[in-house]
Amino acid sequence: MKDLHSLLPHSMAATNLNSASIFLLTFALLFMVMGHEASNSGQYPVVVSTWPFLEAVRAAWRVVDNGFSAVDAVVEGCSACEELRCDGTVGPGGSPDENGETTIDALVMDGVTMEVGAVAAMRYIKDGIKAARLVMQYTEHTLLVGEQAAAFAISMGLPGPTNLSSSESMDKWTKWKENHCQPNFWKDVVPVDRCGPYHAKDFLGSSHGTCSKTTLMENIKSRSSHVGRHNHDTISMAVFDKMGNIAVGTSTNGATFKIPGRVGDGPIAGSSAYADDKVGACGATGDGDIMMRFLPCYQVVESMRLGMEPNLAAKDAISRIARKFPDFVGAVFAVNKKGVHAGACHGWTFQYSVRSPEMDDVKVYTVVP
């Protein structure tokens, strides 16, 4: 560290200052020097993402390493994943609902201002994360949904309307229909036909109640039978920029063969992702219908605020869910303000990706239940 006296302007150094003035000036200069050294400590920037979405992490890294903001980088990273249709579960062309349609959920959160923008069950617009950012930038709302979200995005300049289905998604949907619409997300119901419409089992005595008890039982199954990485996944990304500011973002086309209108945890702040500039960030993936009931990422960040290390905070959040739903499938990553990161999972093996200054390229970490 430089000699503090040498940092004084010549006119001040030559002036006889009283002891109180010297103390205050010294304190101010010390704060400035320490702050400067901290900003160049080399621990930032950092990018962390669910799954081995390497190109998405690289895209975010290029932006943040060139001095752009954490929000800019997280939008660029998630946007890259949407364009690449990562695992078929992000962006257009994947995860058809029961009607064969693909819709988009996305979120962006600024950990400095705590502003959030999100879209859910958005039709006809392929750029989910960009639409979410527009909500955050240009409205006082947090979440827009459905066709109205699409209309807003188009009015703000995003391309659309666009058919979000693909030949792959339609082929998947056709085969599912041929398999009598199994598996699905209904419970305690009976179908009028093999693919619905469905009625509550209390209708068994009505004119629609012609299905057998066996048919009813076929619709009651373990959730894990239709939840997995390649049909029920989210990119959730956290970025620390060079100033140490944090942002998180998510994008997903939701659960495959979901009931139309379903919204998962992707656009829910505190569930799929959460960030606080003073603490750190979290990203989540898995069975969003279950996970959103526990707000695991909010739990992770608050645990770290209380002094818990990222690995323990992640494990604690997952264990809270597993105690109530032992068959659930999901995972979180946690990263604190120092850039220390960890992951935890239940029901599957989880991988998350990291890029930081000491790395030459993205590194993938594997976490077992």
Tab-separated table of C-alpha atoms in Angstrom, residues 185-193 196-213 215-217 219-220 259:
chain	number	residue	atom	x	y	z
A	185	PHE	CA	-49.682	-34.351	-14.544
A	186	TRP	CA	-53.239	-35.208	-13.537
A	187	LYS	CA	-54.135	-36.913	-10.275
A	188	ASP	CA	-57.312	-38.279	-8.707
A	189	VAL	CA	-59.186	-37.950	-11.990
A	190	VAL	CA	-60.884	-40.106	-14.593
A	191	PRO	CA	-60.766	-39.365	-18.321
A	192	VAL	CA	-63.838	-39.326	-20.507
A	193	ASP	CA	-61.540	-40.608	-23.252
A	196	GLY	CA	-59.362	-36.536	-21.549
A	197	PRO	CA	-61.114	-34.354	-20.879
A	198	TYR	CA	-60.634	-35.260	-17.244
A	199	HIS	CA	-63.061	-35.062	-14.359
A	200	ALA	CA	-62.584	-35.321	-10.624
A	201	LYS	CA	-63.204	-38.838	-9.351
A	202	ASP	CA	-66.315	-37.525	-7.591
A	203	PHE	CA	-67.879	-37.564	-11.076
A	204	LEU	CA	-67.830	-41.375	-11.049
A	205	GLY	CA	-71.510	-41.438	-10.244
A	206	SER	CA	-72.431	-38.977	-12.981
A	207	SER	CA	-73.099	-39.531	-16.647
A	208	HIS	CA	-69.388	-39.060	-17.316
A	209	GLY	CA	-68.316	-41.621	-14.784
A	210	THR	CA	-67.975	-44.608	-17.043
A	211	CYS	CA	-64.306	-45.316	-16.378
A	212	SER	CA	-63.164	-48.157	-14.213
A	213	LYS	CA	-61.267	-47.908	-10.945
A	215	THR	CA	-58.252	-46.346	-15.142
A	216	LEU	CA	-58.329	-44.022	-12.151
A	217	MET	CA	-55.389	-45.737	-10.514
A	219	ASN	CA	-53.372	-41.738	-13.315
A	220	ILE	CA	-51.848	-41.854	-9.832
A	259	ILE	CA	-51.470	-29.006	-18.446
